[in-house]
mmCIF file of C-alpha atoms in Angstrom:
data_model
loop_
_atom_site.group_PDB
_atom_site.id
_atom_site.type_symbol
_atom_site.label_atom_id
_atom_site.label_comp_id
_atom_site.label_asym_id
_atom_site.label_seq_id
_atom_site.Cartn_x
_atom_site.Cartn_y
_atom_site.Cartn_z
ATOM 1 C CA MET A 1 1.068 13.579 -24.087
ATOM 2 C CA VAL A 2 -2.197 13.505 -22.597
ATOM 3 C CA THR A 3 -5.706 16.093 -24.255
ATOM 4 C CA ILE A 4 -6.858 18.319 -21.603
ATOM 5 C CA ARG A 5 -10.466 18.615 -23.101
ATOM 6 C CA ALA A 6 -12.397 21.652 -22.024
ATOM 7 C CA ASP A 7 -15.947 19.840 -21.818
ATOM 8 C CA GLU A 8 -14.669 17.540 -19.259
ATOM 9 C CA ILE A 9 -13.189 20.234 -16.937
ATOM 10 C CA SER A 10 -16.086 22.050 -17.459
ATOM 11 C CA ASN A 11 -18.397 18.859 -16.502
ATOM 12 C CA ILE A 12 -16.210 18.752 -13.369
ATOM 13 C CA ILE A 13 -16.928 22.024 -12.587
ATOM 14 C CA ARG A 14 -20.057 22.304 -13.127
ATOM 15 C CA GLU A 15 -21.032 18.912 -11.241
ATOM 16 C CA ARG A 16 -18.843 19.970 -8.316
ATOM 17 C CA ILE A 17 -20.830 23.275 -7.865
ATOM 18 C CA GLU A 18 -24.091 21.592 -7.509
ATOM 19 C CA GLN A 19 -22.754 19.327 -4.761
ATOM 20 C CA TYR A 20 -21.549 21.916 -3.295
ATOM 21 C CA ASN A 21 -23.425 22.370 0.065
ATOM 22 C CA ARG A 22 -23.744 25.915 1.126
ATOM 23 C CA GLU A 23 -24.934 24.815 4.760
ATOM 24 C CA VAL A 24 -22.844 27.032 7.730
ATOM 25 C CA LYS A 25 -22.255 24.966 10.679
ATOM 26 C CA ILE A 26 -20.133 26.715 13.703
ATOM 27 C CA VAL A 27 -19.206 24.002 16.408
ATOM 28 C CA ASN A 28 -17.605 25.320 19.839
ATOM 29 C CA THR A 29 -15.119 23.249 20.252
ATOM 30 C CA SER A 30 -12.911 22.722 23.251
ATOM 31 C CA THR A 31 -9.379 21.268 25.086
ATOM 32 C CA VAL A 32 -9.585 18.600 27.516
ATOM 33 C CA LEU A 33 -6.917 19.287 30.493
ATOM 34 C CA GLN A 34 -7.382 16.750 33.037
ATOM 35 C CA VAL A 35 -9.918 14.247 33.444
ATOM 36 C CA GLY A 36 -10.425 12.659 37.533
ATOM 37 C CA ASP A 37 -13.344 11.436 39.487
ATOM 38 C CA GLY A 38 -15.782 11.985 36.817
ATOM 39 C CA ILE A 39 -14.531 16.096 36.333
ATOM 40 C CA ALA A 40 -13.298 16.983 32.847
ATOM 41 C CA ARG A 41 -11.094 20.566 33.200
ATOM 42 C CA ILE A 42 -11.461 21.887 30.055
ATOM 43 C CA HIS A 43 -9.890 24.931 27.369
ATOM 44 C CA GLY A 44 -12.052 27.154 25.223
ATOM 45 C CA LEU A 45 -16.060 26.540 24.646
ATOM 46 C CA ASP A 46 -16.383 30.466 25.217
ATOM 47 C CA GLU A 47 -20.356 29.810 24.026
ATOM 48 C CA VAL A 48 -21.240 27.769 26.616
ATOM 49 C CA MET A 49 -23.824 27.702 29.677
ATOM 50 C CA ALA A 50 -24.291 27.018 33.072
ATOM 51 C CA GLY A 51 -26.260 23.860 32.920
ATOM 52 C CA GLU A 52 -25.725 22.984 29.318
ATOM 53 C CA LEU A 53 -24.752 19.697 28.302
ATOM 54 C CA VAL A 54 -22.092 19.083 26.833
ATOM 55 C CA GLU A 55 -20.964 16.200 24.349
ATOM 56 C CA PHE A 56 -17.247 14.807 24.062
ATOM 57 C CA GLU A 57 -15.531 13.217 20.767
ATOM 58 C CA GLU A 58 -16.800 9.439 22.028
ATOM 59 C CA GLY A 59 -20.607 10.803 23.016
ATOM 60 C CA THR A 60 -20.051 10.517 26.189
ATOM 61 C CA ILE A 61 -22.452 13.860 27.786
ATOM 62 C CA GLY A 62 -21.556 16.236 30.376
ATOM 63 C CA ILE A 63 -22.696 19.571 32.269
ATOM 64 C CA ALA A 64 -21.134 22.382 32.142
ATOM 65 C CA LEU A 65 -19.875 23.787 35.147
ATOM 66 C CA ASN A 66 -17.841 27.793 35.619
ATOM 67 C CA PHE A 67 -18.178 29.184 38.848
ATOM 68 C CA GLU A 68 -15.851 32.088 37.767
ATOM 69 C CA ALA A 69 -18.437 33.262 35.879
ATOM 70 C CA TYR A 70 -20.778 34.355 38.815
ATOM 71 C CA LEU A 71 -18.215 36.425 40.805
ATOM 72 C CA GLY A 72 -19.518 40.146 41.082
ATOM 73 C CA ARG A 73 -23.261 39.069 40.042
ATOM 74 C CA VAL A 74 -26.760 38.056 41.525
ATOM 75 C CA ILE A 75 -28.149 34.950 40.744
ATOM 76 C CA ASN A 76 -30.558 32.346 41.579
ATOM 77 C CA ALA A 77 -31.171 28.348 42.228
ATOM 78 C CA LEU A 78 -30.929 28.281 38.613
ATOM 79 C CA ALA A 79 -27.718 29.690 38.151
ATOM 80 C CA LYS A 80 -29.486 32.464 36.037
ATOM 81 C CA PRO A 81 -29.066 36.202 36.865
ATOM 82 C CA ILE A 82 -31.579 38.087 38.602
ATOM 83 C CA ASP A 83 -29.338 41.229 39.184
ATOM 84 C CA GLY A 84 -31.243 44.346 40.308
ATOM 85 C CA ARG A 85 -34.380 42.314 40.302
ATOM 86 C CA GLY A 86 -35.211 41.646 43.633
ATOM 87 C CA ILE A 87 -36.092 38.584 45.842
ATOM 88 C CA ILE A 88 -38.881 36.240 44.253
ATOM 89 C CA SER A 89 -41.788 36.254 46.914
ATOM 90 C CA ARG A 90 -42.953 32.657 48.123
ATOM 91 C CA ARG A 91 -46.477 32.260 48.725
ATOM 92 C CA SER A 92 -47.913 30.779 52.254
ATOM 93 C CA VAL A 93 -48.552 27.051 51.896
ATOM 94 C CA TYR A 94 -52.633 27.099 52.149
ATOM 95 C CA GLU A 95 -53.702 23.343 50.572
ATOM 96 C CA PRO A 96 -52.722 20.405 52.110
ATOM 97 C CA LEU A 97 -51.459 17.651 50.545
ATOM 98 C CA GLN A 98 -52.373 13.914 52.534
ATOM 99 C CA THR A 99 -49.882 11.359 52.560
ATOM 100 C CA GLY A 100 -52.470 8.983 53.956
ATOM 101 C CA LEU A 101 -51.010 8.913 57.196
ATOM 102 C CA ILE A 102 -52.667 9.726 60.297
ATOM 103 C CA ALA A 103 -49.693 10.441 62.262
ATOM 104 C CA ILE A 104 -48.947 13.044 59.894
ATOM 105 C CA ASP A 105 -51.586 14.390 58.446
ATOM 106 C CA SER A 106 -53.939 14.835 61.763
ATOM 107 C CA MET A 107 -51.260 16.605 63.421
ATOM 108 C CA ILE A 108 -47.700 17.477 61.148
ATOM 109 C CA PRO A 109 -49.895 17.944 58.487
ATOM 110 C CA ILE A 110 -47.884 18.922 55.192
ATOM 111 C CA GLY A 111 -49.529 21.629 52.968
ATOM 112 C CA ARG A 112 -48.626 21.960 48.523
ATOM 113 C CA GLY A 113 -45.963 23.912 48.067
ATOM 114 C CA GLN A 114 -43.931 22.391 52.079
ATOM 115 C CA ARG A 115 -40.450 21.425 52.204
ATOM 116 C CA GLU A 116 -40.740 18.430 55.710
ATOM 117 C CA LEU A 117 -37.776 16.837 56.407
ATOM 118 C CA ILE A 118 -38.274 12.709 56.800
ATOM 119 C CA ILE A 119 -35.007 12.547 59.844
ATOM 120 C CA GLY A 120 -34.442 9.333 61.757
ATOM 121 C CA ASP A 121 -32.203 6.304 62.245
ATOM 122 C CA ARG A 122 -31.205 3.806 59.992
ATOM 123 C CA GLN A 123 -33.714 0.731 59.284
ATOM 124 C CA THR A 124 -36.862 3.481 60.695
ATOM 125 C CA GLY A 125 -38.921 3.193 58.232
ATOM 126 C CA LYS A 126 -37.980 6.323 56.157
ATOM 127 C CA THR A 127 -38.425 5.383 53.254
ATOM 128 C CA ALA A 128 -41.675 3.637 53.796
ATOM 129 C CA VAL A 129 -43.176 7.924 54.893
ATOM 130 C CA ALA A 130 -42.563 8.628 51.785
ATOM 131 C CA THR A 131 -43.448 5.948 49.401
ATOM 132 C CA ASP A 132 -46.769 5.705 50.888
ATOM 133 C CA THR A 133 -47.076 9.715 50.728
ATOM 134 C CA ILE A 134 -46.867 9.283 46.558
ATOM 135 C CA LEU A 135 -49.462 5.807 46.572
ATOM 136 C CA ASN A 136 -51.696 8.389 48.678
ATOM 137 C CA GLN A 137 -51.526 10.647 45.452
ATOM 138 C CA GLN A 138 -53.315 8.582 43.340
ATOM 139 C CA GLY A 139 -55.688 10.492 41.710
ATOM 140 C CA GLN A 140 -54.770 13.775 42.803
ATOM 141 C CA ASN A 141 -53.662 15.101 39.871
ATOM 142 C CA VAL A 142 -50.161 15.745 40.656
ATOM 143 C CA ILE A 143 -47.009 14.782 39.486
ATOM 144 C CA CYS A 144 -44.049 12.921 41.787
ATOM 145 C CA VAL A 145 -40.306 12.058 41.379
ATOM 146 C CA TYR A 146 -38.390 10.115 43.813
ATOM 147 C CA VAL A 147 -35.207 10.930 43.420
ATOM 148 C CA ALA A 148 -33.170 7.534 45.069
ATOM 149 C CA ILE A 149 -29.906 8.855 46.134
ATOM 150 C CA GLY A 150 -27.026 5.815 46.593
ATOM 151 C CA GLN A 151 -29.398 3.706 47.440
ATOM 152 C CA LYS A 152 -28.597 -0.215 46.542
ATOM 153 C CA ALA A 153 -30.244 -1.218 43.321
ATOM 154 C CA SER A 154 -32.706 -3.669 44.581
ATOM 155 C CA SER A 155 -33.736 -1.707 47.290
ATOM 156 C CA VAL A 156 -35.179 0.770 44.111
ATOM 157 C CA ALA A 157 -36.398 -2.112 42.632
ATOM 158 C CA GLN A 158 -38.251 -3.137 45.019
ATOM 159 C CA VAL A 159 -39.879 0.756 45.433
ATOM 160 C CA VAL A 160 -40.924 0.626 41.423
ATOM 161 C CA THR A 161 -42.353 -2.497 41.761
ATOM 162 C CA THR A 162 -44.975 -1.145 44.765
ATOM 163 C CA PHE A 163 -45.290 1.406 42.247
ATOM 164 C CA GLN A 164 -46.227 -0.789 39.643
ATOM 165 C CA GLU A 165 -48.246 -2.558 41.263
ATOM 166 C CA ARG A 166 -50.359 0.443 42.763
ATOM 167 C CA GLY A 167 -50.152 1.908 39.426
ATOM 168 C CA ALA A 168 -48.264 5.325 40.712
ATOM 169 C CA MET A 169 -45.523 5.041 37.340
ATOM 170 C CA GLU A 170 -48.622 6.241 36.061
ATOM 171 C CA TYR A 171 -48.008 10.011 37.565
ATOM 172 C CA THR A 172 -44.432 9.476 38.941
ATOM 173 C CA ILE A 173 -40.414 9.728 37.429
ATOM 174 C CA VAL A 174 -38.248 8.293 38.737
ATOM 175 C CA VAL A 175 -34.456 9.546 39.108
ATOM 176 C CA ALA A 176 -32.527 6.926 40.306
ATOM 177 C CA GLU A 177 -28.166 6.790 40.890
ATOM 178 C CA THR A 178 -27.287 3.897 42.691
ATOM 179 C CA ALA A 179 -24.730 3.279 45.619
ATOM 180 C CA ASP A 180 -22.222 1.565 42.760
ATOM 181 C CA SER A 181 -22.505 5.356 40.292
ATOM 182 C CA PRO A 182 -20.056 8.237 40.786
ATOM 183 C CA ALA A 183 -20.225 10.438 43.176
ATOM 184 C CA THR A 184 -20.811 12.980 40.497
ATOM 185 C CA LEU A 185 -24.020 11.792 39.147
ATOM 186 C CA GLN A 186 -24.586 10.934 42.743
ATOM 187 C CA TYR A 187 -24.303 15.051 42.486
ATOM 188 C CA LEU A 188 -26.663 15.505 39.955
ATOM 189 C CA ALA A 189 -29.327 13.057 40.749
ATOM 190 C CA PRO A 190 -31.388 15.526 43.027
ATOM 191 C CA TYR A 191 -31.009 18.525 40.233
ATOM 192 C CA THR A 192 -32.154 16.689 38.387
ATOM 193 C CA GLY A 193 -35.333 15.483 40.252
ATOM 194 C CA ALA A 194 -36.078 19.481 41.121
ATOM 195 C CA ALA A 195 -35.748 20.109 36.803
ATOM 196 C CA LEU A 196 -38.285 17.992 36.282
ATOM 197 C CA ALA A 197 -40.901 18.681 39.183
ATOM 198 C CA GLU A 198 -40.450 22.596 38.347
ATOM 199 C CA TYR A 199 -40.885 21.498 34.557
ATOM 200 C CA PHE A 200 -44.808 20.554 35.480
ATOM 201 C CA MET A 201 -44.864 23.042 38.689
ATOM 202 C CA TYR A 202 -44.519 26.243 35.784
ATOM 203 C CA ARG A 203 -46.847 24.673 33.594
ATOM 204 C CA GLU A 204 -49.615 25.045 36.708
ATOM 205 C CA ARG A 205 -49.255 21.325 37.843
ATOM 206 C CA HIS A 206 -49.015 20.470 41.562
ATOM 207 C CA THR A 207 -46.006 18.381 42.217
ATOM 208 C CA LEU A 208 -44.544 16.086 44.839
ATOM 209 C CA ILE A 209 -40.378 15.429 44.927
ATOM 210 C CA ILE A 210 -38.311 12.892 47.393
ATOM 211 C CA TYR A 211 -35.350 12.621 47.551
ATOM 212 C CA ASP A 212 -33.700 9.479 49.441
ATOM 213 C CA ASP A 213 -31.254 9.780 50.887
ATOM 214 C CA LEU A 214 -30.282 13.362 51.385
ATOM 215 C CA SER A 215 -27.668 13.075 53.828
ATOM 216 C CA LYS A 216 -25.081 15.651 52.453
ATOM 217 C CA ALA A 217 -27.176 18.127 50.357
ATOM 218 C CA ALA A 218 -30.421 19.721 50.556
ATOM 219 C CA LYS A 219 -32.346 21.566 47.834
ATOM 220 C CA SER A 220 -35.339 23.821 48.755
ATOM 221 C CA SER A 221 -38.541 24.192 46.660
ATOM 222 C CA SER A 222 -41.050 27.046 45.943
ATOM 223 C CA GLN A 223 -44.790 27.883 45.358
ATOM 224 C CA LEU A 224 -45.507 29.873 41.901
ATOM 225 C CA GLY A 225 -48.179 30.517 40.432
ATOM 226 C CA GLU A 226 -51.222 28.515 41.001
ATOM 227 C CA GLY A 227 -48.249 25.576 40.212
ATOM 228 C CA SER A 228 -46.754 24.595 43.444
ATOM 229 C CA MET A 229 -43.802 22.003 44.154
ATOM 230 C CA THR A 230 -43.724 19.762 47.644
ATOM 231 C CA ALA A 231 -40.783 18.557 49.000
ATOM 232 C CA LEU A 232 -39.494 15.539 51.427
ATOM 233 C CA PRO A 233 -36.127 15.713 52.199
ATOM 234 C CA ILE A 234 -35.031 12.289 53.943
ATOM 235 C CA VAL A 235 -31.393 12.552 55.694
ATOM 236 C CA GLU A 236 -30.126 9.729 58.628
ATOM 237 C CA THR A 237 -29.651 10.230 61.681
ATOM 238 C CA GLN A 238 -26.652 8.330 63.625
ATOM 239 C CA SER A 239 -28.231 6.772 67.541
ATOM 240 C CA GLY A 240 -30.754 9.322 66.679
ATOM 241 C CA ASP A 241 -28.687 12.343 67.282
ATOM 242 C CA VAL A 242 -30.825 15.272 64.947
ATOM 243 C CA SER A 243 -28.327 17.927 66.795
ATOM 244 C CA ALA A 244 -25.681 16.762 64.107
ATOM 245 C CA TYR A 245 -27.978 18.239 61.195
ATOM 246 C CA ILE A 246 -28.354 21.678 63.021
ATOM 247 C CA PRO A 247 -25.024 23.646 62.145
ATOM 248 C CA THR A 248 -26.395 22.378 58.326
ATOM 249 C CA ASN A 249 -28.857 23.645 55.859
ATOM 250 C CA VAL A 250 -30.892 20.922 55.853
ATOM 251 C CA ILE A 251 -32.610 21.860 58.088
ATOM 252 C CA SER A 252 -32.616 25.824 57.545
ATOM 253 C CA ILE A 253 -34.015 25.293 54.329
ATOM 254 C CA THR A 254 -36.926 23.187 55.206
ATOM 255 C CA ASP A 255 -40.543 24.086 56.889
ATOM 256 C CA GLY A 256 -40.429 21.812 59.568
ATOM 257 C CA GLN A 257 -39.089 18.081 60.016
ATOM 258 C CA ILE A 258 -40.402 14.909 61.144
ATOM 259 C CA PHE A 259 -38.769 12.716 63.198
ATOM 260 C CA LEU A 260 -38.758 9.320 62.732
ATOM 261 C CA SER A 261 -37.932 6.963 65.924
ATOM 262 C CA ALA A 262 -35.507 3.782 65.959
ATOM 263 C CA ASP A 263 -37.276 2.952 70.015
ATOM 264 C CA LEU A 264 -40.831 3.467 68.446
ATOM 265 C CA PHE A 265 -40.292 1.227 65.815
ATOM 266 C CA ASN A 266 -38.136 -1.287 67.507
ATOM 267 C CA ALA A 267 -41.344 -0.615 70.241
ATOM 268 C CA GLY A 268 -43.316 -1.833 66.934
ATOM 269 C CA ILE A 269 -45.295 1.764 66.427
ATOM 270 C CA ARG A 270 -45.484 1.719 62.713
ATOM 271 C CA PRO A 271 -44.729 4.590 61.745
ATOM 272 C CA ALA A 272 -42.323 5.351 63.516
ATOM 273 C CA ILE A 273 -43.188 8.879 63.794
ATOM 274 C CA ASN A 274 -42.206 10.928 67.196
ATOM 275 C CA VAL A 275 -45.212 13.646 67.552
ATOM 276 C CA GLY A 276 -43.520 14.846 70.608
ATOM 277 C CA ILE A 277 -40.162 16.225 68.770
ATOM 278 C CA PHE A 278 -41.700 17.097 65.238
ATOM 279 C CA VAL A 279 -41.017 20.701 63.979
ATOM 280 C CA SER A 280 -44.112 22.249 61.419
ATOM 281 C CA ARG A 281 -43.848 25.910 60.732
ATOM 282 C CA VAL A 282 -47.003 25.572 58.452
ATOM 283 C CA GLY A 283 -49.850 23.660 60.999
ATOM 284 C CA SER A 284 -52.660 23.670 60.637
ATOM 285 C CA ALA A 285 -52.931 25.826 57.461
ATOM 286 C CA ALA A 286 -52.119 22.593 55.617
ATOM 287 C CA GLN A 287 -55.336 20.952 57.259
ATOM 288 C CA ILE A 288 -59.060 21.052 55.801
ATOM 289 C CA LYS A 289 -61.447 22.551 58.019
ATOM 290 C CA ALA A 290 -63.097 19.040 59.374
ATOM 291 C CA MET A 291 -59.719 17.230 59.760
ATOM 292 C CA LYS A 292 -59.003 20.354 62.644
ATOM 293 C CA GLN A 293 -62.624 20.039 63.781
ATOM 294 C CA VAL A 294 -61.289 16.344 65.052
ATOM 295 C CA THR A 295 -57.735 16.286 65.418
ATOM 296 C CA GLY A 296 -57.599 19.433 68.293
ATOM 297 C CA LYS A 297 -58.541 16.822 71.107
ATOM 298 C CA SER A 298 -56.384 14.208 69.965
ATOM 299 C CA LYS A 299 -53.143 16.070 70.252
ATOM 300 C CA LEU A 300 -53.287 17.612 72.861
ATOM 301 C CA GLU A 301 -54.716 14.201 74.703
ATOM 302 C CA LEU A 302 -50.947 12.374 72.915
ATOM 303 C CA ALA A 303 -48.719 14.561 74.490
ATOM 304 C CA GLN A 304 -50.646 14.504 78.111
ATOM 305 C CA PHE A 305 -50.165 10.725 77.652
ATOM 306 C CA ALA A 306 -46.751 11.205 76.551
ATOM 307 C CA GLU A 307 -46.268 12.681 79.795
ATOM 308 C CA LEU A 308 -48.216 10.955 81.845
ATOM 309 C CA GLU A 309 -46.890 7.350 80.517
ATOM 310 C CA ALA A 310 -43.610 8.626 81.478
ATOM 311 C CA PHE A 311 -44.588 9.181 85.217
ATOM 312 C CA ALA A 312 -46.269 6.037 84.964
ATOM 313 C CA GLN A 313 -43.529 4.389 85.369
ATOM 314 C CA PHE A 314 -42.246 5.447 88.907
ATOM 315 C CA ALA A 315 -45.434 5.711 90.500
ATOM 316 C CA SER A 316 -47.627 2.496 92.576
ATOM 317 C CA ASP A 317 -50.620 3.658 92.632
ATOM 318 C CA LEU A 318 -52.464 5.694 90.179
ATOM 319 C CA ASP A 319 -56.312 6.792 90.713
ATOM 320 C CA LYS A 320 -58.842 6.110 88.255
ATOM 321 C CA ALA A 321 -59.386 9.210 86.158
ATOM 322 C CA THR A 322 -55.373 9.087 85.867
ATOM 323 C CA GLN A 323 -55.886 5.344 84.512
ATOM 324 C CA ASN A 324 -58.825 6.271 82.287
ATOM 325 C CA GLN A 325 -56.242 8.783 80.888
ATOM 326 C CA LEU A 326 -53.297 6.783 80.405
ATOM 327 C CA ALA A 327 -55.922 3.675 78.936
ATOM 328 C CA ARG A 328 -57.401 6.380 76.040
ATOM 329 C CA GLY A 329 -53.944 7.351 75.697
ATOM 330 C CA GLN A 330 -52.948 3.564 74.063
ATOM 331 C CA ARG A 331 -55.619 3.720 72.635
ATOM 332 C CA LEU A 332 -55.043 6.683 70.790
ATOM 333 C CA ARG A 333 -51.684 5.230 69.677
ATOM 334 C CA GLU A 334 -53.100 2.492 68.166
ATOM 335 C CA LEU A 335 -54.859 3.831 66.021
ATOM 336 C CA LEU A 336 -52.366 6.091 64.266
ATOM 337 C CA LYS A 337 -50.218 2.570 63.717
ATOM 338 C CA GLN A 338 -50.634 2.329 59.669
ATOM 339 C CA SER A 339 -49.538 -0.869 57.803
ATOM 340 C CA GLN A 340 -47.108 -0.015 54.716
ATOM 341 C CA SER A 341 -48.555 1.152 51.393
ATOM 342 C CA ALA A 342 -51.643 1.110 52.816
ATOM 343 C CA PRO A 343 -52.450 5.150 52.937
ATOM 344 C CA LEU A 344 -56.350 6.191 54.261
ATOM 345 C CA THR A 345 -58.289 8.453 52.472
ATOM 346 C CA VAL A 346 -59.180 11.629 54.894
ATOM 347 C CA ALA A 347 -62.813 10.741 54.816
ATOM 348 C CA GLU A 348 -60.799 7.395 56.279
ATOM 349 C CA GLN A 349 -58.820 9.154 58.350
ATOM 350 C CA ILE A 350 -61.037 11.686 59.621
ATOM 351 C CA SER A 351 -63.507 8.726 61.142
ATOM 352 C CA THR A 352 -60.637 6.904 63.236
ATOM 353 C CA ILE A 353 -59.586 9.754 65.103
ATOM 354 C CA TYR A 354 -63.017 10.801 66.099
ATOM 355 C CA THR A 355 -64.017 6.766 67.422
ATOM 356 C CA GLY A 356 -60.999 7.289 69.172
ATOM 357 C CA THR A 357 -61.124 10.533 70.836
ATOM 358 C CA ASN A 358 -64.820 10.691 71.609
ATOM 359 C CA GLY A 359 -64.085 7.405 73.458
ATOM 360 C CA TYR A 360 -66.223 5.041 71.162
ATOM 361 C CA LEU A 361 -62.530 2.262 71.622
ATOM 362 C CA ASP A 362 -61.926 2.413 75.664
ATOM 363 C CA SER A 363 -63.835 -0.808 76.370
ATOM 364 C CA LEU A 364 -62.397 -2.950 73.740
ATOM 365 C CA GLU A 365 -59.026 -4.266 74.218
ATOM 366 C CA ILE A 366 -55.379 -2.818 72.939
ATOM 367 C CA GLY A 367 -55.725 -6.036 70.383
ATOM 368 C CA GLN A 368 -58.813 -5.020 69.378
ATOM 369 C CA VAL A 369 -58.074 -1.776 68.518
ATOM 370 C CA ARG A 370 -57.049 -2.140 64.186
ATOM 371 C CA LYS A 371 -59.114 -4.920 64.116
ATOM 372 C CA PHE A 372 -62.794 -3.372 64.517
ATOM 373 C CA LEU A 373 -61.470 0.369 63.106
ATOM 374 C CA VAL A 374 -60.401 -1.525 59.245
ATOM 375 C CA GLU A 375 -63.419 -3.320 59.770
ATOM 376 C CA LEU A 376 -65.752 -0.192 60.514
ATOM 377 C CA ARG A 377 -64.254 1.815 57.217
ATOM 378 C CA THR A 378 -65.464 -1.069 55.489
ATOM 379 C CA TYR A 379 -68.592 -0.878 56.457
ATOM 380 C CA LEU A 380 -68.334 2.998 56.011
ATOM 381 C CA LYS A 381 -67.528 2.535 52.527
ATOM 382 C CA THR A 382 -70.530 0.046 52.093
ATOM 383 C CA ASN A 383 -73.527 1.335 54.236
ATOM 384 C CA LYS A 384 -72.950 4.881 54.618
ATOM 385 C CA PRO A 385 -70.496 5.833 50.944
ATOM 386 C CA GLN A 386 -72.751 9.595 51.924
ATOM 387 C CA PHE A 387 -70.212 10.183 54.609
ATOM 388 C CA GLN A 388 -67.662 10.080 52.125
ATOM 389 C CA GLU A 389 -69.006 12.327 50.037
ATOM 390 C CA ILE A 390 -70.274 14.946 52.655
ATOM 391 C CA ILE A 391 -66.482 15.178 53.467
ATOM 392 C CA SER A 392 -65.277 15.190 50.504
ATOM 393 C CA SER A 393 -67.817 18.159 48.205
ATOM 394 C CA THR A 394 -67.355 19.982 52.403
ATOM 395 C CA LYS A 395 -64.022 19.777 53.210
ATOM 396 C CA THR A 396 -66.311 20.078 56.680
ATOM 397 C CA PHE A 397 -67.211 17.517 59.375
ATOM 398 C CA THR A 398 -70.952 18.742 59.274
ATOM 399 C CA GLU A 399 -73.658 17.738 61.874
ATOM 400 C CA GLU A 400 -75.572 15.178 58.899
ATOM 401 C CA ALA A 401 -71.470 13.509 58.697
ATOM 402 C CA GLU A 402 -71.245 13.402 62.471
ATOM 403 C CA THR A 403 -74.546 11.683 63.047
ATOM 404 C CA LEU A 404 -73.572 9.187 59.881
ATOM 405 C CA LEU A 405 -70.625 8.222 62.011
ATOM 406 C CA LYS A 406 -72.187 8.046 65.065
ATOM 407 C CA ASP A 407 -74.791 5.760 63.421
ATOM 408 C CA ALA A 408 -72.104 3.191 62.123
ATOM 409 C CA ILE A 409 -69.467 3.340 64.647
ATOM 410 C CA GLN A 410 -72.396 1.778 66.722
ATOM 411 C CA ASP A 411 -73.927 -0.937 64.802
ATOM 412 C CA GLN A 412 -70.210 -2.185 63.782
ATOM 413 C CA MET A 413 -69.865 -1.797 67.984
ATOM 414 C CA GLU A 414 -72.010 -3.907 68.056
ATOM 415 C CA ARG A 415 -71.609 -6.483 64.833
ATOM 416 C CA PHE A 416 -67.724 -6.514 66.496
ATOM 417 C CA ARG A 417 -69.050 -7.276 69.578
ATOM 418 C CA LEU A 418 -71.025 -10.897 68.617
ATOM 419 C CA GLN A 419 -67.943 -12.188 66.524
ATOM 420 C CA GLU A 420 -65.491 -11.958 69.129
ATOM 421 C CA GLN A 421 -68.548 -13.645 71.436
ATOM 422 C CA LEU A 422 -68.344 -16.449 68.650
#
């Protein structure tokens, strides 16, 4: 018969007491009822809130969505109740976000905190406009978020490579859900990007977010406090049919639209921005004074040129004044052309536009315009650095800046003509 010793029993009890873990853990669990198309319907989790991450037993992470809980409530876009708190006001746009593209910064300016839709057919350079804008934010203290939705992995890799080569990844976050990703993840990608941008915005940082390609949904942005969130959603049209998006909320939630034309793209005009049908509810409020001083004239001349060019196709004889106006318009259109991944500073844009609107390009052949302008910008940077300094510090096209620019144009024109004669 086994003898039971009291000291052994007391030692065992003592060890169990010492090893007892007093930590109390409360775990919310639930039962999965149905799974399909990336959506799991569950029962339980009474304490979970909308938008919270939940973990399944095998490690899969999901996001909680419960729409019935919001019946009878007033909520904001982040699903937070705002009952009785009224509407949050949005500060008007007053500070420019430079894209580095003359066609946009001079005529369709984008301000910090603005929402500008980039719209156009497939393969018209929509992504190039967006990525060039990100490249131009280098040194501007702007955090950029590029959201790639439903694109080919190779296309996303190409964009990332460009950012890495140009040093843009230092201030850029890329959110990617490629074409082979589940539909639910593609749906969540814009929200993830917006959350990242808002994180920095609420910490008083300026942010820029690109949604590429947001053809089926859109998300607005706002400007609050000293930080801002600028959104450039991209959508694709079919055969240039912009009207197809009018019934959707994509048009209504944006401050304007930049339309890229397949006809202009095929005609060699890059970026293929149709300045005739763009819409901006912000306008010159998003431009610095120096840009306003030199661009007003170019907008009018380009608009008149577009009408005159269409009319001239049916006219056999044109008077000298009409011919001169057509020639000026052709050169203005030529100076708006830009290579991809080659954004220009504000000072470079101002010098380019001023040269065209004041007739300095009229004596050049169409094919010489871009070459001359490239050399002029290089000459200004090397020999007249004060011009850049004046524009950057005063934000104004002063008499001193104009004198410096005129001297540079005349000097470079003489050099250019000598080179062409050789």
